[in-house]
PDB file of C-alpha atoms in Angstrom:
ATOM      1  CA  UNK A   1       4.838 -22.134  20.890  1.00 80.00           C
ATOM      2  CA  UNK A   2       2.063 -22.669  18.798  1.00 90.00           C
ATOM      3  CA  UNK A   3       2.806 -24.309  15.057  1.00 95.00           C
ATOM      4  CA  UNK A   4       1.915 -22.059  11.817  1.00 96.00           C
ATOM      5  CA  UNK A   5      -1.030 -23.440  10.113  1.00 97.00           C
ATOM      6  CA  UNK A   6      -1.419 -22.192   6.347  1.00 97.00           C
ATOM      7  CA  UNK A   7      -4.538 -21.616   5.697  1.00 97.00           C
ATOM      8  CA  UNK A   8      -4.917 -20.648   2.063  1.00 98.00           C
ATOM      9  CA  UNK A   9      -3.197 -20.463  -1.197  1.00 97.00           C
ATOM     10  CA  UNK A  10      -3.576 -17.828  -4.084  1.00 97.00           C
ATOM     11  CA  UNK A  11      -1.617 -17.215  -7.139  1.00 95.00           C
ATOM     12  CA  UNK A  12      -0.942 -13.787  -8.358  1.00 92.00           C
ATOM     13  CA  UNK A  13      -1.818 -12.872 -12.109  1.00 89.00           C
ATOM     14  CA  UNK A  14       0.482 -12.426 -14.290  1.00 82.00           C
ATOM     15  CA  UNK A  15       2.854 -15.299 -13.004  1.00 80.00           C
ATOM     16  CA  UNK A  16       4.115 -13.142 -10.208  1.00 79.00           C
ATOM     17  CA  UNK A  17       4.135 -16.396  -7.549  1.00 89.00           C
ATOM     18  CA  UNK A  18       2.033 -17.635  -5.402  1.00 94.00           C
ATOM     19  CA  UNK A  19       0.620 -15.613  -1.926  1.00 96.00           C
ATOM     20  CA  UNK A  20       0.252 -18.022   1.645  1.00 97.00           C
ATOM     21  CA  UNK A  21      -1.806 -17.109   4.252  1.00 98.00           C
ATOM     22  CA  UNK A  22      -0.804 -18.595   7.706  1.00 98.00           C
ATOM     23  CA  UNK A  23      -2.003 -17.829  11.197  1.00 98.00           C
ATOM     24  CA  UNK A  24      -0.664 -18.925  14.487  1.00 97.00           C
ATOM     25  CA  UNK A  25      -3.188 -18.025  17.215  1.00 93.00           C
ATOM     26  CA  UNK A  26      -4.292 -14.462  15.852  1.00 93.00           C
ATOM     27  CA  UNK A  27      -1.415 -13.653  14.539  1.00 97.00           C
ATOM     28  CA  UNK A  28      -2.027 -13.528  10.843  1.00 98.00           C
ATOM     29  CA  UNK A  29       1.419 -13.973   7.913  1.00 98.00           C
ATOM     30  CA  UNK A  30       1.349 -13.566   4.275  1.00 97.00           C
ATOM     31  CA  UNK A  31       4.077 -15.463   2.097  1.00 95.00           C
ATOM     32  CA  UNK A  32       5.080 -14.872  -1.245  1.00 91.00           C
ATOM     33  CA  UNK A  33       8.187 -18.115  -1.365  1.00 86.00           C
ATOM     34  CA  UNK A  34      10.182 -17.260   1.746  1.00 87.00           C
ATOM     35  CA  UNK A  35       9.195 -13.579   1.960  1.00 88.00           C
ATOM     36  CA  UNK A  36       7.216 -12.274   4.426  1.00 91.00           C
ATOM     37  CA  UNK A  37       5.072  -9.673   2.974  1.00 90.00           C
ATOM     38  CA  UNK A  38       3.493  -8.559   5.716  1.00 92.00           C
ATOM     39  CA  UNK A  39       2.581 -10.196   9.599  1.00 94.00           C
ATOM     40  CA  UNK A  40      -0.873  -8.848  11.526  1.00 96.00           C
ATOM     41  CA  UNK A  41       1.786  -8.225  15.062  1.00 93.00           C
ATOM     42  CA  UNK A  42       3.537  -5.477  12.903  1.00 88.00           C
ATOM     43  CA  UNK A  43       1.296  -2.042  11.156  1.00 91.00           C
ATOM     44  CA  UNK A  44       3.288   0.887  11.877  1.00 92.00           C
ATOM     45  CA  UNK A  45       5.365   1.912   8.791  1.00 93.00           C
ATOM     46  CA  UNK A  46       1.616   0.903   6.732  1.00 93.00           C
ATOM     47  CA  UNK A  47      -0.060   2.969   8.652  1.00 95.00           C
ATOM     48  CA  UNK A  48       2.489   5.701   8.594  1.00 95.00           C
ATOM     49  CA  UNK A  49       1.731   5.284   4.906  1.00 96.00           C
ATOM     50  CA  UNK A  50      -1.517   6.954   5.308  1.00 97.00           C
ATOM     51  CA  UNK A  51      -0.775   9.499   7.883  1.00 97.00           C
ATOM     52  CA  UNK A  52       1.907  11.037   5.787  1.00 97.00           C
ATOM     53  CA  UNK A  53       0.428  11.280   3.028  1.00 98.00           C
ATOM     54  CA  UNK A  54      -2.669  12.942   4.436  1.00 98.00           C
ATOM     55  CA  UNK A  55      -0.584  15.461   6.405  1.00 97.00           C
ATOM     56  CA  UNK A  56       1.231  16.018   2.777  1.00 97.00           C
ATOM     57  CA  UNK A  57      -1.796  17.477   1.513  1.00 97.00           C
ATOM     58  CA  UNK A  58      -3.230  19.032   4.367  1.00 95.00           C
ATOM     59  CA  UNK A  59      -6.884  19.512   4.689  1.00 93.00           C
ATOM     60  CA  UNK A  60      -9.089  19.565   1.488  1.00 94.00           C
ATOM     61  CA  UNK A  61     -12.757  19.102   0.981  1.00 94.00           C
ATOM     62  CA  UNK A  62     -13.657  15.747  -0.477  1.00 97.00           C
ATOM     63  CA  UNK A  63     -10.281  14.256  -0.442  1.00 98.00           C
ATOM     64  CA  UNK A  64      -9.804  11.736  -2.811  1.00 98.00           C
ATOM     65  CA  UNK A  65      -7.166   8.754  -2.242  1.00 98.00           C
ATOM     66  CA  UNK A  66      -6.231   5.724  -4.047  1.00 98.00           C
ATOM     67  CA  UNK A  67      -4.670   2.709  -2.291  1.00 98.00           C
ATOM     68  CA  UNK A  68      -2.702  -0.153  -4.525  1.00 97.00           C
ATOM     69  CA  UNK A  69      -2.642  -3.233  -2.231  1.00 94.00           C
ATOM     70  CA  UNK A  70      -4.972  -3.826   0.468  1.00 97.00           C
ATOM     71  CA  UNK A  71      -2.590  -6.249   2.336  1.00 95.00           C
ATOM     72  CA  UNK A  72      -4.048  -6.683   6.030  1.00 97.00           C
ATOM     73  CA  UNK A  73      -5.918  -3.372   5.738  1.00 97.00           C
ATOM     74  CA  UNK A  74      -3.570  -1.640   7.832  1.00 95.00           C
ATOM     75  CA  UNK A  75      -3.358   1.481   5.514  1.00 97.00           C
ATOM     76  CA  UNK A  76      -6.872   1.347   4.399  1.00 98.00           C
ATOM     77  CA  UNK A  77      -7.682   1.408   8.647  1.00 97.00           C
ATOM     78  CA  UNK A  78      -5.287   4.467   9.081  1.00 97.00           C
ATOM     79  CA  UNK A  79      -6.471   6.239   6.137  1.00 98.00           C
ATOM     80  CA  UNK A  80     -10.159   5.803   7.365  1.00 98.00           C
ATOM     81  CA  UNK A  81      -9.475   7.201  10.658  1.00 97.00           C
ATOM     82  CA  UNK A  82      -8.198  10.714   9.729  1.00 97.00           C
ATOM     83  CA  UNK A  83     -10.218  11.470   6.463  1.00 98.00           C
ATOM     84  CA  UNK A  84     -13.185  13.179   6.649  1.00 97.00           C
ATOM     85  CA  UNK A  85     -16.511  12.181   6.122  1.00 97.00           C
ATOM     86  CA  UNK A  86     -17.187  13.230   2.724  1.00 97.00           C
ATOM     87  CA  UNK A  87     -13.679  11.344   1.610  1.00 98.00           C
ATOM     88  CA  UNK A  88     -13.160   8.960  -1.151  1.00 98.00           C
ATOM     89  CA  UNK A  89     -11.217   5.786  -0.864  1.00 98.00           C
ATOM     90  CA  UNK A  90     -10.440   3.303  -3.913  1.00 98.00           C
ATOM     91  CA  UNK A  91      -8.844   0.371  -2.723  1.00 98.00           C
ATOM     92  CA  UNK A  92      -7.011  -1.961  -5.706  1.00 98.00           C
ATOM     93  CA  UNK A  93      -6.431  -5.007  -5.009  1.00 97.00           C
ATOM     94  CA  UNK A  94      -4.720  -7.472  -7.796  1.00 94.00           C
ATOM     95  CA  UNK A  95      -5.234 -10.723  -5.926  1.00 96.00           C
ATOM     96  CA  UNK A  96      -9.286 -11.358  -5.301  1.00 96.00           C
ATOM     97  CA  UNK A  97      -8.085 -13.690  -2.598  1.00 97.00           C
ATOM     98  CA  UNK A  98      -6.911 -11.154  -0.492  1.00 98.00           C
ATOM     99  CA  UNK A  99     -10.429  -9.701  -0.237  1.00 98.00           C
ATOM    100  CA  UNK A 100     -11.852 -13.053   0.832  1.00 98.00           C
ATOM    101  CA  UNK A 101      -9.538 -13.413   3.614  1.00 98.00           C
ATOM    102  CA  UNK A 102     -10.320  -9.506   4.464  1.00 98.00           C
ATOM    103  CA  UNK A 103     -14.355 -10.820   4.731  1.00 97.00           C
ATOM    104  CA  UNK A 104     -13.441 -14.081   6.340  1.00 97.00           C
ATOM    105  CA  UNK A 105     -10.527 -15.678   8.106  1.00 97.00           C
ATOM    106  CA  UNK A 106      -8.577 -12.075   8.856  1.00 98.00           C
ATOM    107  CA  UNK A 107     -11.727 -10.328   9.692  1.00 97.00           C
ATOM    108  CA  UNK A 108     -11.101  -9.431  13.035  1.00 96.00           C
ATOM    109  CA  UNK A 109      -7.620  -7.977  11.962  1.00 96.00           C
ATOM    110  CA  UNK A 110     -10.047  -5.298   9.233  1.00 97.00           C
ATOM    111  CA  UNK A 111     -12.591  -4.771  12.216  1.00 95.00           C
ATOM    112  CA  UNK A 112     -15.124  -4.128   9.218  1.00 96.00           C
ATOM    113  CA  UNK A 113     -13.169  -0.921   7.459  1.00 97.00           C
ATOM    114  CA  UNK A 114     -13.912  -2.312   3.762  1.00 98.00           C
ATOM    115  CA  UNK A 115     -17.924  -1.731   4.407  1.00 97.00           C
ATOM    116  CA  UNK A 116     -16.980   1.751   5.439  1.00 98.00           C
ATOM    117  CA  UNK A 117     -19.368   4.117   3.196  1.00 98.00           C
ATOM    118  CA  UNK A 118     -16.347   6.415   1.719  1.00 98.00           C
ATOM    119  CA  UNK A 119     -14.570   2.631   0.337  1.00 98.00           C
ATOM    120  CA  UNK A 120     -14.779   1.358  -3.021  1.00 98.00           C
ATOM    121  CA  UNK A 121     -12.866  -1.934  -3.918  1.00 98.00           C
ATOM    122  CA  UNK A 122     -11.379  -2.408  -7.288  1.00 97.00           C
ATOM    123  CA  UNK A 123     -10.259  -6.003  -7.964  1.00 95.00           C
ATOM    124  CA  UNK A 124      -7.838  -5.464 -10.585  1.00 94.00           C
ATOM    125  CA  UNK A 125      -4.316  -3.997 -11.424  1.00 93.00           C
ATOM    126  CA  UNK A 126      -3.531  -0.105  -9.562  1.00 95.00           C
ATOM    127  CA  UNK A 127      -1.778   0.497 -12.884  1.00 94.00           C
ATOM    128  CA  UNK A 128      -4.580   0.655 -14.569  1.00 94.00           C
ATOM    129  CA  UNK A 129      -6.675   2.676 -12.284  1.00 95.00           C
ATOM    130  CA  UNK A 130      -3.624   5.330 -12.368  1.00 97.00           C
ATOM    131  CA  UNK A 131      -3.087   5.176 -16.313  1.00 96.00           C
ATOM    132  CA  UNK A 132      -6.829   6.044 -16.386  1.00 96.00           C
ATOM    133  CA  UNK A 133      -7.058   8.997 -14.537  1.00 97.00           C
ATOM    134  CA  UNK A 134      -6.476  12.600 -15.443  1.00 97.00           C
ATOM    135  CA  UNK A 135      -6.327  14.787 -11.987  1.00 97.00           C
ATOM    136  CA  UNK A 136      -8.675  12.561 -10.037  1.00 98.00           C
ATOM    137  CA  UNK A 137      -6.646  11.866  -6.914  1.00 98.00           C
ATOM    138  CA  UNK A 138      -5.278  13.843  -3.857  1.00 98.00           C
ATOM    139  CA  UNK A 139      -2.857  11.092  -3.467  1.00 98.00           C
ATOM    140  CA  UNK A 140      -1.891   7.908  -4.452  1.00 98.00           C
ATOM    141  CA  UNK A 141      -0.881   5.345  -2.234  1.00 98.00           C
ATOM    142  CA  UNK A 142       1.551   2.429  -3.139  1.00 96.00           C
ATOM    143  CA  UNK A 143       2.329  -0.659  -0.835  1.00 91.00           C
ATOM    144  CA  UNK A 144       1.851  -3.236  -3.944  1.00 87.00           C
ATOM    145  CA  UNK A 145       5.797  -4.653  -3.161  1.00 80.00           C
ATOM    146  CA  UNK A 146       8.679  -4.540  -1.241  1.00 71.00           C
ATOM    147  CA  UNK A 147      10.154  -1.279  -2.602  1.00 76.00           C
ATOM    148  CA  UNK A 148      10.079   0.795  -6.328  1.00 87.00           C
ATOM    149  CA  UNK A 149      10.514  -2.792  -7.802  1.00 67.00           C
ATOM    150  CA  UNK A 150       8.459  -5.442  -9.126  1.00 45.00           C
ATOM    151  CA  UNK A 151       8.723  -7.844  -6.419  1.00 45.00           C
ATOM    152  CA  UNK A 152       5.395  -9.383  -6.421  1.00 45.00           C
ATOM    153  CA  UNK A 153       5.665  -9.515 -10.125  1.00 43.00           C
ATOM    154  CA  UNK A 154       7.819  -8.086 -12.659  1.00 49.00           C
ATOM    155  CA  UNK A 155       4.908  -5.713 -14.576  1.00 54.00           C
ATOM    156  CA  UNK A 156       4.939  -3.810 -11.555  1.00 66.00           C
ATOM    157  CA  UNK A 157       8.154  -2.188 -12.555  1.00 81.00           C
ATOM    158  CA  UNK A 158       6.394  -0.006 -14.682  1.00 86.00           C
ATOM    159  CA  UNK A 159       4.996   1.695 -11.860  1.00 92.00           C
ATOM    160  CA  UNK A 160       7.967   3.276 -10.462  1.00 93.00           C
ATOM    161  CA  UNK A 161       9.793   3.615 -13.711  1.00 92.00           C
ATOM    162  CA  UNK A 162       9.779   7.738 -15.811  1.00 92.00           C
ATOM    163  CA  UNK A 163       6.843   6.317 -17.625  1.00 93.00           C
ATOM    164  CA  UNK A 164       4.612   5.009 -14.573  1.00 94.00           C
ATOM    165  CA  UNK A 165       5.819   8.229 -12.309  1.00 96.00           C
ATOM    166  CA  UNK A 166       4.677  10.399 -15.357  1.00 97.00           C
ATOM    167  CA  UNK A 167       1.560   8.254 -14.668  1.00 97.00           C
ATOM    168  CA  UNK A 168       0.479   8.778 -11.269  1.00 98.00           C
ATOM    169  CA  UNK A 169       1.632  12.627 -11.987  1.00 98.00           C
ATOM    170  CA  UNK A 170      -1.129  12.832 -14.017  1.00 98.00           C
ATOM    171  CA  UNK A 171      -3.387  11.006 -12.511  1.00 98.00           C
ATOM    172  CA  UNK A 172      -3.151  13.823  -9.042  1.00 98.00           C
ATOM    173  CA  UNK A 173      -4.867  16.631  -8.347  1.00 98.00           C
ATOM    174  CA  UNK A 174      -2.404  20.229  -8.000  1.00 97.00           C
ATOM    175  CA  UNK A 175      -0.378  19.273  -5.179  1.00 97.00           C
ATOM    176  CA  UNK A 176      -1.152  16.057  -4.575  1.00 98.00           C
ATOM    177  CA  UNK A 177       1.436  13.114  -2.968  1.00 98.00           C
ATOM    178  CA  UNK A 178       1.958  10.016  -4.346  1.00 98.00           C
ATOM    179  CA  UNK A 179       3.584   7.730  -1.250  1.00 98.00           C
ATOM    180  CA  UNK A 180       5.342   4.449  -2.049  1.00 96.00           C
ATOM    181  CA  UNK A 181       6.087   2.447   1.079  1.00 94.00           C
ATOM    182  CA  UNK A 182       9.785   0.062   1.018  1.00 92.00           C
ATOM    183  CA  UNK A 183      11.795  -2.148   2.806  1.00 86.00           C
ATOM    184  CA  UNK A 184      14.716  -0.451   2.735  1.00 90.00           C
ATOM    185  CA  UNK A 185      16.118   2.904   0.308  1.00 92.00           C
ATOM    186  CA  UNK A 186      16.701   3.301  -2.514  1.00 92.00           C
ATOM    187  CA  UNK A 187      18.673   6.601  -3.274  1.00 93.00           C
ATOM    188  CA  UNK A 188      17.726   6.482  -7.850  1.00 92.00           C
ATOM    189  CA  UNK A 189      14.415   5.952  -6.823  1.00 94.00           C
ATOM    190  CA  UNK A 190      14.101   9.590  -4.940  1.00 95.00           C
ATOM    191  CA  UNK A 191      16.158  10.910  -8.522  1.00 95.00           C
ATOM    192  CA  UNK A 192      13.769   9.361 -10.382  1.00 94.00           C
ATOM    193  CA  UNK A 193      10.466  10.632  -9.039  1.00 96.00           C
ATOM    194  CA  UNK A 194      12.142  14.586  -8.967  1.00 97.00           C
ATOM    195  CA  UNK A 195      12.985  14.059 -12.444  1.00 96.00           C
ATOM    196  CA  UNK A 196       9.183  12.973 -13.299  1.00 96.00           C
ATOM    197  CA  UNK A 197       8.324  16.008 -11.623  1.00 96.00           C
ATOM    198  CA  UNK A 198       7.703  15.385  -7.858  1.00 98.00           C
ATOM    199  CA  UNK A 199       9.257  17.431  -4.642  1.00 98.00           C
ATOM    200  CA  UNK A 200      10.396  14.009  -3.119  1.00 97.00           C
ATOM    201  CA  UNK A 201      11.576  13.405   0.014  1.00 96.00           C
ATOM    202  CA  UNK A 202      12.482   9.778   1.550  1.00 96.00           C
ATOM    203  CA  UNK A 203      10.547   9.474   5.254  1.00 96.00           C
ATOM    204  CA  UNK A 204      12.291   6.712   7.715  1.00 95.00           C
ATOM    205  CA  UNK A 205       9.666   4.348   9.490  1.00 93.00           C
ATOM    206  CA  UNK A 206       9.654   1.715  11.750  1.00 88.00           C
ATOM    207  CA  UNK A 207       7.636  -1.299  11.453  1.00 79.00           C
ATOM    208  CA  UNK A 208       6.367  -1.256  14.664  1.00 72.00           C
ATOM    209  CA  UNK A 209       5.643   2.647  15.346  1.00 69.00           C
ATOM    210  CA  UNK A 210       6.713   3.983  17.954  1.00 72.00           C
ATOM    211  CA  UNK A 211       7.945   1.079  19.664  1.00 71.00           C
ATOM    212  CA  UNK A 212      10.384   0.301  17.100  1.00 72.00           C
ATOM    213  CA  UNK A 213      11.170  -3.005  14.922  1.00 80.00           C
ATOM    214  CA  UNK A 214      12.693  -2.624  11.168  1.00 83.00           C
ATOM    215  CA  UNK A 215      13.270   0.486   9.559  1.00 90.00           C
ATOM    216  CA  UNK A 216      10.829   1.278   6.331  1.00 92.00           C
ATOM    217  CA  UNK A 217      10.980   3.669   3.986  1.00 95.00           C
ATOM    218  CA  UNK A 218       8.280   5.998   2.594  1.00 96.00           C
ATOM    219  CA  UNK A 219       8.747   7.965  -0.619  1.00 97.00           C
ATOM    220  CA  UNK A 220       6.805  11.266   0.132  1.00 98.00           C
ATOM    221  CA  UNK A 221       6.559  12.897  -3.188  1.00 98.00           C
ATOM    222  CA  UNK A 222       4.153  15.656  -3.878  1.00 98.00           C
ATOM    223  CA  UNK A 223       3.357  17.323  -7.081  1.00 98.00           C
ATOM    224  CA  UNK A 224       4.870  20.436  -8.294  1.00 89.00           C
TER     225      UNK A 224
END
């Protein structure tokens, strides 16, 4: 069995921690203490991520979508694969870090999707790219922690409190999804979002796809 070798170190702004990255052969692991936050073997509930949120919306002409977290890409990758041509992708990343190991060490896990044409990469908070939009986005994408909680760091609660759903409400187009990916459920979560104004429905995943693993949870909420 091959050892885990950690090959970089980034802290999160904000004093939310500090991220690993480790490989072992081409596997790839991200570490925030003792939590895995994601592993390069396992993309099916992230990619899920995207796929149900674009069915959610159906077809549109220039679809617009807005990703917070580009973790190993695996979302970004899925998103890229069934949006059209003339589609719009903003990717927000928090941790600069992250991108680096996109570009370098974990670039044959990205296969080149962040110098796809339709992505733009904005190194900063997805809170702030939501609070400054008015009806720009056909859906909003959330895999920043674990679940509607501010794992990663506390701030993030705002995001999936009444003020942040309000938010991202906003911040869609008419009948646009907002999808929030978790590690588990979370039953006031689902309240919360219908009371901010969403048809909301919790969506079962597994990390692996189809061949199973740990069961994930997508929030699926689209706007009234």
């Amino acid at each position: 069995m091959l050892p885990w070798i950690e090959i970089d170190t980034a802290d999160i702004p904000g004093g939310g921690g500090q991220l690993r990255l480790k490989s072992r052969g081409q596997e790839f692991s991200i570490m925030l203490g003792s939590n895995e936050l994601m592993n390069s073997r396992l993309s099916g509930s992230e990619e899920a991520l995207a796929t149900l949120a674009r069915d959610a919306i159906g077809d549109r002409s220039r679809p617009a979508f807005l990703i917070g977290g580009l973790g190993m890409g695996f979302t970004l990758r899925a998103a890229l694969a069934i949006l059209p041509a003339d589609a719009e992708v903003v990717v927000a990343e928090l941790v600069p870090a992250v991108v680096r190991w996109a570009r370098g060490p974990m670039a044959s896990v990205f296969k080149g999707c962040l110098d796809d044409p339709r992505v733009t990469v904005y190194d900063g908070d997805v809170g702030a790219c939501i609070a400054a939009a008015r009806s720009a986005y056909d859906a909003i994408l959330l895999d920043v922690d674990n679940g509607p909680d501010g794992l990663t760091r506390t701030s993030n609660d705002r995001l999936y409190d009444h003020g942040g759903l309000r938010a991202a409400l906003s911040a869609l187009r008419p009948g646009g999804v907002l999808a929030v990916w978790s590690s588990g459920p979370d039953p006031r979560f689902t309240r919360r979002l219908k009371e901010a104004g969403f048809k909301a429905e919790a969506v079962t995943t597994r990390a692996n796809g189809k061949r199973g693993g740990a069961r994930h949870v997508i929030w699926v909420a689209v706007k009234r």
